[in-house]
mmCIF file of C-alpha atoms in Angstrom:
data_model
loop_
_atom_site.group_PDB
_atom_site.id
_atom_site.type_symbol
_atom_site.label_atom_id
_atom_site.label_comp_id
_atom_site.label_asym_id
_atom_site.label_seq_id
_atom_site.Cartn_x
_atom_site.Cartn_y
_atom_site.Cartn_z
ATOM 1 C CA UNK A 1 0.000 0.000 0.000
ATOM 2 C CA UNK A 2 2.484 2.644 0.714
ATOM 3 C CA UNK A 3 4.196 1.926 -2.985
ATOM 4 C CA UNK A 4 0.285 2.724 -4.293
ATOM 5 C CA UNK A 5 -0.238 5.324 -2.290
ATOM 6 C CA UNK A 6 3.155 7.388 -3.037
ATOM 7 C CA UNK A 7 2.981 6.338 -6.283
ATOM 8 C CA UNK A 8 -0.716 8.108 -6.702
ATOM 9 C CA UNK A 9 0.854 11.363 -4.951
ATOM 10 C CA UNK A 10 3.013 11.688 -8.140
ATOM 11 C CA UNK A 11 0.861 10.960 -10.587
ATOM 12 C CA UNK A 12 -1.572 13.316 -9.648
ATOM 13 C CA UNK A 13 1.066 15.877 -8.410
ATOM 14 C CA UNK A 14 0.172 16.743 -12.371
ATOM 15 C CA UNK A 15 -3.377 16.966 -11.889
ATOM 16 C CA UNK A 16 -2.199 19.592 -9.195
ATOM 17 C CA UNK A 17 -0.015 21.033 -11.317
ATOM 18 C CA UNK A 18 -2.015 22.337 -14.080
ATOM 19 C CA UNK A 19 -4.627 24.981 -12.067
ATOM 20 C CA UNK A 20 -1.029 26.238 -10.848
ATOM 21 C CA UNK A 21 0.512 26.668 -14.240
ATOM 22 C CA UNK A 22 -2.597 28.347 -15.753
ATOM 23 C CA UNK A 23 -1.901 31.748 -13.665
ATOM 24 C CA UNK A 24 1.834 31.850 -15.541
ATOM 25 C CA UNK A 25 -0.094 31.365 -18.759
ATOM 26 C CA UNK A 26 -2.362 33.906 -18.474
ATOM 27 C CA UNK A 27 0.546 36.371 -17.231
ATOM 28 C CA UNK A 28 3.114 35.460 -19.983
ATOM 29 C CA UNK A 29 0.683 34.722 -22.643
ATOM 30 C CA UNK A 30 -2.540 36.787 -21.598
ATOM 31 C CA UNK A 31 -4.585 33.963 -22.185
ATOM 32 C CA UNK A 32 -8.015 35.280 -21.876
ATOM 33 C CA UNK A 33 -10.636 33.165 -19.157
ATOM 34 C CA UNK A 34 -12.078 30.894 -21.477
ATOM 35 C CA UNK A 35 -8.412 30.506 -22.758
ATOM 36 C CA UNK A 36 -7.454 29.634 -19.277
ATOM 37 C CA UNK A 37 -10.043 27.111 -18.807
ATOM 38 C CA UNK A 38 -9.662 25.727 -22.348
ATOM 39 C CA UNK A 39 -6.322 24.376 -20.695
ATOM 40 C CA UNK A 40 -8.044 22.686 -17.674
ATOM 41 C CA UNK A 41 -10.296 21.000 -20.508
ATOM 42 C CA UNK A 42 -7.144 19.768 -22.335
ATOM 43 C CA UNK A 43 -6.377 18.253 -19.071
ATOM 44 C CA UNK A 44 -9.395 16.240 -18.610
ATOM 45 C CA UNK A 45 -10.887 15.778 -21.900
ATOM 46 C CA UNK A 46 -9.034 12.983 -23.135
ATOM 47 C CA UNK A 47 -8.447 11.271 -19.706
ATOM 48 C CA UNK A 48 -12.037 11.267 -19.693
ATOM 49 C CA UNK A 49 -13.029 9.103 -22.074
ATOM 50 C CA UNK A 50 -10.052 6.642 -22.291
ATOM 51 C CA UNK A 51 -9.936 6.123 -18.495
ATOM 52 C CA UNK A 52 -13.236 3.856 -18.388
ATOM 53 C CA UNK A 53 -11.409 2.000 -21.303
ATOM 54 C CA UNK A 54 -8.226 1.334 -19.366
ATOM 55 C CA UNK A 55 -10.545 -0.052 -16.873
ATOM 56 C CA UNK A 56 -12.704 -2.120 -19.304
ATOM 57 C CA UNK A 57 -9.188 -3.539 -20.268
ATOM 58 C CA UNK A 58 -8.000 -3.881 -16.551
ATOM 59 C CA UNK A 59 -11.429 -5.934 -15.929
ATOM 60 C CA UNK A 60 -10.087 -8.467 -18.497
ATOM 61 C CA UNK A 61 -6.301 -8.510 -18.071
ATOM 62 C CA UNK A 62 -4.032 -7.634 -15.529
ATOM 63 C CA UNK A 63 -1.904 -4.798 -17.006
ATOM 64 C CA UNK A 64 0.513 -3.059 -14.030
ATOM 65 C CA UNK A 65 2.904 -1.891 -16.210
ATOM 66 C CA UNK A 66 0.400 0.918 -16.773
ATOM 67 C CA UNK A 67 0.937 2.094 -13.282
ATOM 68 C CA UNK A 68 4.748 3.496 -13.687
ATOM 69 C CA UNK A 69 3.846 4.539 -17.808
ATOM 70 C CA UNK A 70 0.594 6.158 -16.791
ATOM 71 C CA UNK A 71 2.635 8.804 -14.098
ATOM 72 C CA UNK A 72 5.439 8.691 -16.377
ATOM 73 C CA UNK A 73 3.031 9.923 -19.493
ATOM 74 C CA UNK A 74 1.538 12.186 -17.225
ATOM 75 C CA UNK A 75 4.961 14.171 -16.327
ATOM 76 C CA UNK A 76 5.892 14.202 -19.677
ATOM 77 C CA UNK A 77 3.052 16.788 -20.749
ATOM 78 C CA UNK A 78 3.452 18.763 -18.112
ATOM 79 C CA UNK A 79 7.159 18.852 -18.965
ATOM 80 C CA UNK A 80 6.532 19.787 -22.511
ATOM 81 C CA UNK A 81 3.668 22.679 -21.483
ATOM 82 C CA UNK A 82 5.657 25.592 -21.719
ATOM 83 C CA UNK A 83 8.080 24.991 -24.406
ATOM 84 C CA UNK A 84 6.038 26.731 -27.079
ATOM 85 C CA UNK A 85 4.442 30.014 -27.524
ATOM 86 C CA UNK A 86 1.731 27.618 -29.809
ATOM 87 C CA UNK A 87 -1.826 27.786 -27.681
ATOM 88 C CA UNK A 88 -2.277 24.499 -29.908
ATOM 89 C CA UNK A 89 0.915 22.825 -28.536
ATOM 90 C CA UNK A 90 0.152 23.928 -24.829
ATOM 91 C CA UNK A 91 -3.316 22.360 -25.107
ATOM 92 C CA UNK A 92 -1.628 18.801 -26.551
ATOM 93 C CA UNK A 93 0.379 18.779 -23.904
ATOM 94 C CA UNK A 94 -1.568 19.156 -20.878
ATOM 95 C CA UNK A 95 -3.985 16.652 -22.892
ATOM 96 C CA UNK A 96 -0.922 14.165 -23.274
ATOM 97 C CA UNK A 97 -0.749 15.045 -19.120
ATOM 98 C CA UNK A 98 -4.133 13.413 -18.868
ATOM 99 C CA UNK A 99 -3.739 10.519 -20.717
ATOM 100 C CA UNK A 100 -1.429 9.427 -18.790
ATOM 101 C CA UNK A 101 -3.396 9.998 -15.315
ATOM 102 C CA UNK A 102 -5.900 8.162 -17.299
ATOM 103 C CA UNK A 103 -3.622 4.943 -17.846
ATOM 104 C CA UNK A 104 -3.014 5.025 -14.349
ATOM 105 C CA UNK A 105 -5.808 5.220 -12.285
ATOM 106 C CA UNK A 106 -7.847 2.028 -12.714
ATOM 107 C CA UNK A 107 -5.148 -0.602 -12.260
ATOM 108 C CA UNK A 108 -3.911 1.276 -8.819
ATOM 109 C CA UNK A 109 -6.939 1.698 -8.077
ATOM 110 C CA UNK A 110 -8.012 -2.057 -8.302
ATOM 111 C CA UNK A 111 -4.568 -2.580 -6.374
ATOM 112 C CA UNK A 112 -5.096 -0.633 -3.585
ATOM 113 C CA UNK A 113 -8.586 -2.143 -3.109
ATOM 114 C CA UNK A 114 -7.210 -5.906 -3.244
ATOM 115 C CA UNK A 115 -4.732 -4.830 -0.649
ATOM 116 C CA UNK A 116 -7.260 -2.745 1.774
ATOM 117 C CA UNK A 117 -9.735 -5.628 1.254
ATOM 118 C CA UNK A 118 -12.733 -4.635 3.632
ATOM 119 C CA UNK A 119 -10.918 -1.232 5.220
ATOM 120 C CA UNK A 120 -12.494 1.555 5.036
ATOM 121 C CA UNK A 121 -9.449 3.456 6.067
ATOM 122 C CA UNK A 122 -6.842 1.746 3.811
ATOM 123 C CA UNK A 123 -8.430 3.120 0.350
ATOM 124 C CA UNK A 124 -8.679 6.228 2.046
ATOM 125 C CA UNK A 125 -4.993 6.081 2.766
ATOM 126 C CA UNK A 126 -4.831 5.565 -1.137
ATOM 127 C CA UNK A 127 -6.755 8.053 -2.105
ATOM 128 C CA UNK A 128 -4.924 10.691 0.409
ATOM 129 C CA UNK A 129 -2.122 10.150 -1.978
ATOM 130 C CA UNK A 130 -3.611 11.149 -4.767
ATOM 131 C CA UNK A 131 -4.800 14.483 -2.925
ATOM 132 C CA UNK A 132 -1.479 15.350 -1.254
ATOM 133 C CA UNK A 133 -0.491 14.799 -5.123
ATOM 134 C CA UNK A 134 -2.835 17.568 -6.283
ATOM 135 C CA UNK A 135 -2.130 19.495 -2.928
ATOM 136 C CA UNK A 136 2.108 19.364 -4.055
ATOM 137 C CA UNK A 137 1.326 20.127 -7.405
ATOM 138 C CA UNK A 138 1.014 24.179 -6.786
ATOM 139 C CA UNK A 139 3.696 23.794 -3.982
ATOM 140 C CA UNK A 140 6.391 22.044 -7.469
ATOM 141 C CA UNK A 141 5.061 24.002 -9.958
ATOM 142 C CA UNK A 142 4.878 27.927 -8.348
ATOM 143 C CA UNK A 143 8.377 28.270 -7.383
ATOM 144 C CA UNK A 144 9.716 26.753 -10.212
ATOM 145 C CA UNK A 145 7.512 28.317 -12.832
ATOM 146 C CA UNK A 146 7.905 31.837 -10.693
ATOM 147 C CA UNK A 147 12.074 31.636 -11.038
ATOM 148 C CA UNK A 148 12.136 30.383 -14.287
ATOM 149 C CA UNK A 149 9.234 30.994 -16.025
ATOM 150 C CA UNK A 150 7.579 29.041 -18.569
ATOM 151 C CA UNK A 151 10.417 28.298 -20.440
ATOM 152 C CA UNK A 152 11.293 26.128 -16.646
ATOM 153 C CA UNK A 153 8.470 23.605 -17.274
ATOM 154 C CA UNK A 154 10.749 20.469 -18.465
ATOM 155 C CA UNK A 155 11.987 20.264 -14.458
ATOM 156 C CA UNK A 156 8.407 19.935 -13.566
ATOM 157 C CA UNK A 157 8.965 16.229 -15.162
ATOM 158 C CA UNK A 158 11.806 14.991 -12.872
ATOM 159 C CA UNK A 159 8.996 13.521 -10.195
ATOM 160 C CA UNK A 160 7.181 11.622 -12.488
ATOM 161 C CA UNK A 161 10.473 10.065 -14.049
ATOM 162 C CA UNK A 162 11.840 9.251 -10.268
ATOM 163 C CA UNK A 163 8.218 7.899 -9.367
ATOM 164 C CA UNK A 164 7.992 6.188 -12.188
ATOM 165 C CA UNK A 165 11.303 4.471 -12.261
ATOM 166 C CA UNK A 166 11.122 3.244 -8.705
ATOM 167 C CA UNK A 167 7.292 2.132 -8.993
ATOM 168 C CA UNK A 168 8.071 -0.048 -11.545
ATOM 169 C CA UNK A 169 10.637 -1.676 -9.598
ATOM 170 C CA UNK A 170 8.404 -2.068 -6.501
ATOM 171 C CA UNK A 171 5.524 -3.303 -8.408
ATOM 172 C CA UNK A 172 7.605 -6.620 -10.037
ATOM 173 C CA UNK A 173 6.846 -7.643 -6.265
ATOM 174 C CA UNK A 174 3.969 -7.100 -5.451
ATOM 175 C CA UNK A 175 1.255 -7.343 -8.018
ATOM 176 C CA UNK A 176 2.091 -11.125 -8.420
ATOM 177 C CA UNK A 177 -0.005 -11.811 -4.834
ATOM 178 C CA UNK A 178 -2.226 -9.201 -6.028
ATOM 179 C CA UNK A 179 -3.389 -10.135 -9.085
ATOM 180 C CA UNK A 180 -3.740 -13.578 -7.809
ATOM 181 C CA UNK A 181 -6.987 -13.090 -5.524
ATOM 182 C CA UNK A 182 -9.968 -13.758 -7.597
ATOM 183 C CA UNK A 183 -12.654 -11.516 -7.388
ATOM 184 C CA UNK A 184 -15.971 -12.161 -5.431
ATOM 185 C CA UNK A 185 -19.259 -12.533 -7.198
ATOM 186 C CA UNK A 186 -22.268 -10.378 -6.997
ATOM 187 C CA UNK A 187 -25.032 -8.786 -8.717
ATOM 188 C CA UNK A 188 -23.964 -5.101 -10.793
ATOM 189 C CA UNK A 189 -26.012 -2.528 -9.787
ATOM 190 C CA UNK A 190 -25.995 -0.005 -12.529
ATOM 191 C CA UNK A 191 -28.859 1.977 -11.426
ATOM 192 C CA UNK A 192 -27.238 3.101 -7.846
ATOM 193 C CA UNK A 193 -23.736 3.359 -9.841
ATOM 194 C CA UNK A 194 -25.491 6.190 -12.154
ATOM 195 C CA UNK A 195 -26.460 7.851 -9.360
ATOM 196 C CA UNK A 196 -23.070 7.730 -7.958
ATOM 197 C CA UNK A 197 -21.863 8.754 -11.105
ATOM 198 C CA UNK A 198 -24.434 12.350 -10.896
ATOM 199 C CA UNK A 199 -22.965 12.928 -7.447
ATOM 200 C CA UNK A 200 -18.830 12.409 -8.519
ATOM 201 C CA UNK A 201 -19.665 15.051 -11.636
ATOM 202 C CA UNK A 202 -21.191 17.212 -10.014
ATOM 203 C CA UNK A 203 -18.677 17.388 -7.413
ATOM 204 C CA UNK A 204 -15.650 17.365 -9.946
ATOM 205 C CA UNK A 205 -17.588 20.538 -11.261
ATOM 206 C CA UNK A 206 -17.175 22.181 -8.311
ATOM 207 C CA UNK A 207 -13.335 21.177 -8.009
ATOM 208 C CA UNK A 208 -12.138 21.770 -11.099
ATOM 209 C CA UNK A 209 -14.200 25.346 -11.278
ATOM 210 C CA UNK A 210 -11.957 26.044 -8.032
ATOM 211 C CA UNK A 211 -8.850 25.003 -9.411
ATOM 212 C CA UNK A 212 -9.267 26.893 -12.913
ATOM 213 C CA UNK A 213 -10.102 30.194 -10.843
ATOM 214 C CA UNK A 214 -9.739 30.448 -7.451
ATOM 215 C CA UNK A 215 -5.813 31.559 -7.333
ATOM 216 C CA UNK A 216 -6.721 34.420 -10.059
ATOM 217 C CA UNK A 217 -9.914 35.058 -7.303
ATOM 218 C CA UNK A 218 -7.933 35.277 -4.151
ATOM 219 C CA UNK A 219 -5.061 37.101 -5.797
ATOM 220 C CA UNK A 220 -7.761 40.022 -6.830
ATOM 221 C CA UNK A 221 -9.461 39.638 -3.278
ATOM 222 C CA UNK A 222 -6.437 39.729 -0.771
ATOM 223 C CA UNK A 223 -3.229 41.168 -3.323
ATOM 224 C CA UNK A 224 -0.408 39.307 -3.191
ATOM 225 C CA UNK A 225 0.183 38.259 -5.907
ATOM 226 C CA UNK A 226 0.933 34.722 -7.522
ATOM 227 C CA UNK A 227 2.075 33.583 -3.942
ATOM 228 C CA UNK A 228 -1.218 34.469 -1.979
ATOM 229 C CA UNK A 229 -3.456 32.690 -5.001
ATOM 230 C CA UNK A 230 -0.615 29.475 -4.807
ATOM 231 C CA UNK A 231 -2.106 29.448 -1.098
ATOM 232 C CA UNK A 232 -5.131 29.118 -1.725
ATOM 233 C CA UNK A 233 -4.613 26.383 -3.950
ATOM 234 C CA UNK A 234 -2.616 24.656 -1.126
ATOM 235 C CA UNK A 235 -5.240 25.017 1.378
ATOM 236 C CA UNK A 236 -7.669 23.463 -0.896
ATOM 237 C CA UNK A 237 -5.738 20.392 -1.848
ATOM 238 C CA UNK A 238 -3.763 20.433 1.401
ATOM 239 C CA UNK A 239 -6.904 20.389 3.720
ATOM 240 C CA UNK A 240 -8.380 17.948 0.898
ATOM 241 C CA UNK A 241 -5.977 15.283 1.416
ATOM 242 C CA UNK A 242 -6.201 15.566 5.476
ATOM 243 C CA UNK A 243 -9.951 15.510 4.942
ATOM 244 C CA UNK A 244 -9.826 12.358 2.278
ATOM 245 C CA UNK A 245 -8.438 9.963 5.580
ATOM 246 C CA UNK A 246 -11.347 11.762 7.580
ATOM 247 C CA UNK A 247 -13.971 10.706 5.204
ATOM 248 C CA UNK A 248 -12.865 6.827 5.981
ATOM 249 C CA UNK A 249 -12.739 7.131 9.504
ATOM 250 C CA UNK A 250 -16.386 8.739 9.671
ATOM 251 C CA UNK A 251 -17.570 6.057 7.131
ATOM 252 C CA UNK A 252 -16.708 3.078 9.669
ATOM 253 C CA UNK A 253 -18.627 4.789 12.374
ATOM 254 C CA UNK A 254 -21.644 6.462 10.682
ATOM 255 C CA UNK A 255 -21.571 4.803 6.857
ATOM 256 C CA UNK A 256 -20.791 5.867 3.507
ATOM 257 C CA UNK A 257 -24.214 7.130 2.081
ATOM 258 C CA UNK A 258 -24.745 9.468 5.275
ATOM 259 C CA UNK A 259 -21.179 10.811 5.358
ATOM 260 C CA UNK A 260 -21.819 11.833 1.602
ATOM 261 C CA UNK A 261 -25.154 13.431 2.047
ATOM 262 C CA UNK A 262 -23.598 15.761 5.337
ATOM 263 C CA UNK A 263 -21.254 16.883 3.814
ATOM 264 C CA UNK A 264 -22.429 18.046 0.163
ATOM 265 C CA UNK A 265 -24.987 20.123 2.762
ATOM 266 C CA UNK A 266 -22.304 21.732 4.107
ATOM 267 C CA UNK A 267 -20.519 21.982 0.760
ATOM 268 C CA UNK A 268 -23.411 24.443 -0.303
ATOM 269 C CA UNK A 269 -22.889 27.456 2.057
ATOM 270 C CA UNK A 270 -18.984 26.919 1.938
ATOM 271 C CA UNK A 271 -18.598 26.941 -1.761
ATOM 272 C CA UNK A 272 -20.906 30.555 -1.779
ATOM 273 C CA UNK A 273 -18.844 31.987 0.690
ATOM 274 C CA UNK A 274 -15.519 31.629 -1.317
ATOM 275 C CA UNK A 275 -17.209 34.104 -3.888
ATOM 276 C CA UNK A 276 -18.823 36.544 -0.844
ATOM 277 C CA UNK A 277 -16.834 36.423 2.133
ATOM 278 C CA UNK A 278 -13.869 39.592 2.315
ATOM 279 C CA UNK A 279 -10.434 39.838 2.734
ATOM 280 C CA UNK A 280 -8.046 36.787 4.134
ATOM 281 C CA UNK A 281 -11.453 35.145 5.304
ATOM 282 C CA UNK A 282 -11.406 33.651 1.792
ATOM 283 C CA UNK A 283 -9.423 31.465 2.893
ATOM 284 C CA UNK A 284 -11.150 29.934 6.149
ATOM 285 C CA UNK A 285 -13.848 29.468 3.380
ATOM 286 C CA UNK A 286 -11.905 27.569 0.949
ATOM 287 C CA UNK A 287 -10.767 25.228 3.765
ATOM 288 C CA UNK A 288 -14.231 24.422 5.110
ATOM 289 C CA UNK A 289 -14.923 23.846 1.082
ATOM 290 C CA UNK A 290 -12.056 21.300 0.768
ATOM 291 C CA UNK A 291 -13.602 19.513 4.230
ATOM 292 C CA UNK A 292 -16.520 19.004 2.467
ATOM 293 C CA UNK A 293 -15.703 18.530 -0.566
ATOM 294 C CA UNK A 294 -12.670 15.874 0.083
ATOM 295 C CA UNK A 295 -14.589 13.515 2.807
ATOM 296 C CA UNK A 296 -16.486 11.434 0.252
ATOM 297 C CA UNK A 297 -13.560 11.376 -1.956
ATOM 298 C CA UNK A 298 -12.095 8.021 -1.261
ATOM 299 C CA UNK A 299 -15.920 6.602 -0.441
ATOM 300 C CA UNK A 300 -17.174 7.414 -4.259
ATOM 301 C CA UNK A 301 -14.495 5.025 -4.808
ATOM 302 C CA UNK A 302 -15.258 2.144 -2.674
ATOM 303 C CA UNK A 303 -19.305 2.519 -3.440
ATOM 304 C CA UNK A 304 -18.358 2.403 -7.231
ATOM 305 C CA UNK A 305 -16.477 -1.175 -6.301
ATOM 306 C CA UNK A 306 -19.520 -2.434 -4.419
ATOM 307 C CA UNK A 307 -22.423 -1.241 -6.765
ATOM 308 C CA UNK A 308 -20.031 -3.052 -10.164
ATOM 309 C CA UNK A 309 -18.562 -6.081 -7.856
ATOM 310 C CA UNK A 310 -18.272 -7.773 -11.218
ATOM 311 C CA UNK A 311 -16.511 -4.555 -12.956
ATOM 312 C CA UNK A 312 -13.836 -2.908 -10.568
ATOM 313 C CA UNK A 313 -11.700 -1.984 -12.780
ATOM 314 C CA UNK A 314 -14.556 0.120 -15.181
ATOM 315 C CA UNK A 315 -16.005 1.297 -11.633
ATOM 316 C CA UNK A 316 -12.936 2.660 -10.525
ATOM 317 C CA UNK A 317 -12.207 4.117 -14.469
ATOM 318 C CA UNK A 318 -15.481 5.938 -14.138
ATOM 319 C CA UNK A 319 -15.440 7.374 -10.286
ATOM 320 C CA UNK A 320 -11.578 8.108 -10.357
ATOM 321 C CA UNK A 321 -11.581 8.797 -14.249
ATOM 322 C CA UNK A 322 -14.546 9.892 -16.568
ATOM 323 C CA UNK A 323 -17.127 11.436 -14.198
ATOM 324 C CA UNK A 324 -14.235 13.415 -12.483
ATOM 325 C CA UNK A 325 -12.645 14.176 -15.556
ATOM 326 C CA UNK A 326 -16.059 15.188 -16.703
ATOM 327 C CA UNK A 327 -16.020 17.703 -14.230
ATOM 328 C CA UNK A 328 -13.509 19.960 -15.937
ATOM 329 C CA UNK A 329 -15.901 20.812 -18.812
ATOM 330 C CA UNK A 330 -17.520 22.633 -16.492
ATOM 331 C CA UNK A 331 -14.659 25.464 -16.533
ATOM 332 C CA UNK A 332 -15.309 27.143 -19.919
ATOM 333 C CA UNK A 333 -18.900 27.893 -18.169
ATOM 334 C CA UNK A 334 -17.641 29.287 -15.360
ATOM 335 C CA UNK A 335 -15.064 31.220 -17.497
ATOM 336 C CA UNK A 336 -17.977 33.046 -19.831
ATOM 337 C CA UNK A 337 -19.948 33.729 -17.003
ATOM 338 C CA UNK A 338 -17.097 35.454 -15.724
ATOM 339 C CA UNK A 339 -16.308 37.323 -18.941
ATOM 340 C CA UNK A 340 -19.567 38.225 -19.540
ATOM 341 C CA UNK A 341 -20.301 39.543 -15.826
ATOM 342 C CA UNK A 342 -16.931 39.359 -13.637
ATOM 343 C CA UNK A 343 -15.894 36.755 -11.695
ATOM 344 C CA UNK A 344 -17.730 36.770 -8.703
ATOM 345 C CA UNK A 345 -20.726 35.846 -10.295
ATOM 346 C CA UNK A 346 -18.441 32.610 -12.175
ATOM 347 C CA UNK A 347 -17.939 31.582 -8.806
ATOM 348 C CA UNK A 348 -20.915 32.168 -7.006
ATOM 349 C CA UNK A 349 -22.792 29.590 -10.047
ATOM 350 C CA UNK A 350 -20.663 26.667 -8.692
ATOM 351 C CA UNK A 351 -23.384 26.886 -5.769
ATOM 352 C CA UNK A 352 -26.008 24.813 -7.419
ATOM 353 C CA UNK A 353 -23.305 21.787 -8.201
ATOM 354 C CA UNK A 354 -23.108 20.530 -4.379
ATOM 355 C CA UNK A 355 -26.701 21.281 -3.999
ATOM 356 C CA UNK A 356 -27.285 18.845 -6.880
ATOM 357 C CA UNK A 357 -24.725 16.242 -5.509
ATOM 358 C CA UNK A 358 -26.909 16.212 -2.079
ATOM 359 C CA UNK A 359 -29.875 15.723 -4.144
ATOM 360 C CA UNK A 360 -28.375 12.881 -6.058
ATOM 361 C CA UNK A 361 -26.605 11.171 -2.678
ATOM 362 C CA UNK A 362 -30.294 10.924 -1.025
ATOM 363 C CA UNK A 363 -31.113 8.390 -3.689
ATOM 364 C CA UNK A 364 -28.102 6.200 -2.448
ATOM 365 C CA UNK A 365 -28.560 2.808 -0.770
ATOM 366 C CA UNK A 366 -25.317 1.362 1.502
ATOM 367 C CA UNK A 367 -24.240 -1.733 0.112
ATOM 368 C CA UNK A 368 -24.618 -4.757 2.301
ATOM 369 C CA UNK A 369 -20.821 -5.042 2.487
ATOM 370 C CA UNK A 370 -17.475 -3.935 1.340
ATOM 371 C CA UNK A 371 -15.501 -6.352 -1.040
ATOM 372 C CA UNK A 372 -12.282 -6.902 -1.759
#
């Protein structure tokens, strides 16, 4: 578990490091907002719809070499992201990015599940390494990108080669006694899994919406500059991660479905105060945002697993992959809302996403058990 769970750290260090690298494009490059978001969609768009195939495939065959390639992929685009003045180039990179968090996610996450087994806890731990990754990815990218500029972007890559490189290594040992634990039968539930799938989107909405905007938000609101929006970023992925282990300690006392329901109510009145709130108080907001938020994180997984115990690897393509992924279309909206008004008012229309995710989790039934 802990090769899995540093392993996701780096991989999605470059899911992190993208909503950190958009503020340096739209200072070097004056990328307009949509621009800006267009960039977050290059990140997701592919990843998308190819992660539920690397799961399909992962269902069928056991294929860990796409652990180390996936984070190694994933590096390489963010590497290449600032080597050309070409909006056209950018975007291919940061897509190439995704692909490779795509190729990743559904054979670690099948992994980490076979090693957790029934621990709620232990796929939390997993999935706190993929937020700590996101939460590192402004803490890598702004000091780098804010010495060196753009032009600095191939150093950004070192993590992922490192990771990569050592992962592979690990893996040769371990996924052997993996891989060899068949999986248990029982009946696919498609109908809870769609609703599932509502509740992951419209959260990733939310998320990615925050990550496109919210350092260009906080930089206007408190001044600062680059450094004071990088903060706000950290707090949001930092308090994330902490709040990912939370979510699978409150699941083994009060269950999943509740724990998801609480806390996309409290997600409402958090997310609104980001946009309305003055001064540094932004950022006791954004915190309280990434508590609710990040708590169900790891659980969307683990309910995915149990409502497709015949499909693990497609469930976990979909809740870590396409409906997240999914999420980041969501930016260009946000984006011409705020050209068209300022924005405030791009923020403040993120409300209605975790008021539709608590509408969608009161649908949810507990499954009668975990599974391996």
């Amino acid at each position: 578990m802990s090769v899995l769970v540093a392993g996701h750290a780096v991989n999605d260090l470059y899911q992190g490091a993208v909503p950190a690298v958009v503020p340096f494009l739209v200072a070097e490059r004056h990328y307009s907002y949509v621009a800006a978001a267009g960039i977050t969609v290059a990140a997701t768009l592919l990843s998308s719809v190819v992660q539920p195939l690397f799961g399909h495939l992962t269902d069928r065959r056991a294929m860990p070499w796409l652990v180390p390639v996936g984070m190694a992929v994933a590096g390489a685009g963010i590497g290449l992201s600032g080597l050309s003045e070409s909006y056209l180039f950018t975007w291919l990179a940061i897509a190439l990015s995704g692909l490779g968090v795509a190729a990743y996610h559904p054979e670690a996450a099948r992994l980490a599940r076979r090693v957790a087994q029934d621990n709620h806890v232990g796929m939390s731990w997993f999935s706190v390494g993929g937020n700590a990754g996101f939460a590192l990815g402004p803490v890598l990218v702004t000091p780098v990108l804010a010495f060196g500029g753009l032009a600095w972007t191939p150093l950004l890559a070192v993590p992922a080669v490192v990771g990569g490189t050592l992962t592979a290594l690990a893996l040769r040992g371990v996924h052997g006694a993996a891989a060899s634990v068949a999986d248990r039968p029982g009946r696919d539930d498609w109908g809870q899994f769609s609703r599932l799938t509502v509740v992951i989107v419209a959260r990733s909405m939310v998320t990615f919406g925050l990550g496109t905007f919210l350092a260009i938000w906080v930089t206007h609101r408190v001044g600062g500059g680059p450094v004071a929006g990088a903060a706000a970023l950290v707090v949001l992925f930092g308090a994330g991660a902490a709040s990912t282990l939370l979510g699978g300690v409150l699941a083994g006392r009060w269950g999943r479905v509740r724990v998801l329901q609480v806390s996309y109510a409290v997600a409402v009145p958090a997310v609104a105060g980001i946009a309305l709130v003055p001064g540094p108080l932004v950022y006791l907001m954004v915190a309280l945002t990434a508590v609710a938020l990040y708590v169900p994180f790891s659980l969307h997984v683990t309910l995915g697993q149990d409502y497709l115990p015949n499909r693990v690897g497609t469930a976990s393509g979909v809740t870590l992959g396409l409906a997240v992924s999914v999420g980041g279309l969501g930016s260009p909206v946000v984006g011409a809302i705020a050209g068209k008004w300022d924005l405030q008012w791009g923020l403040l229309s993120l409300v209605v996403l975790p008021v539709v995710a608590w509408a969608a989790a009161r649908g949810l039934r507990s499954p009668r058990s975990m599974r391996v």
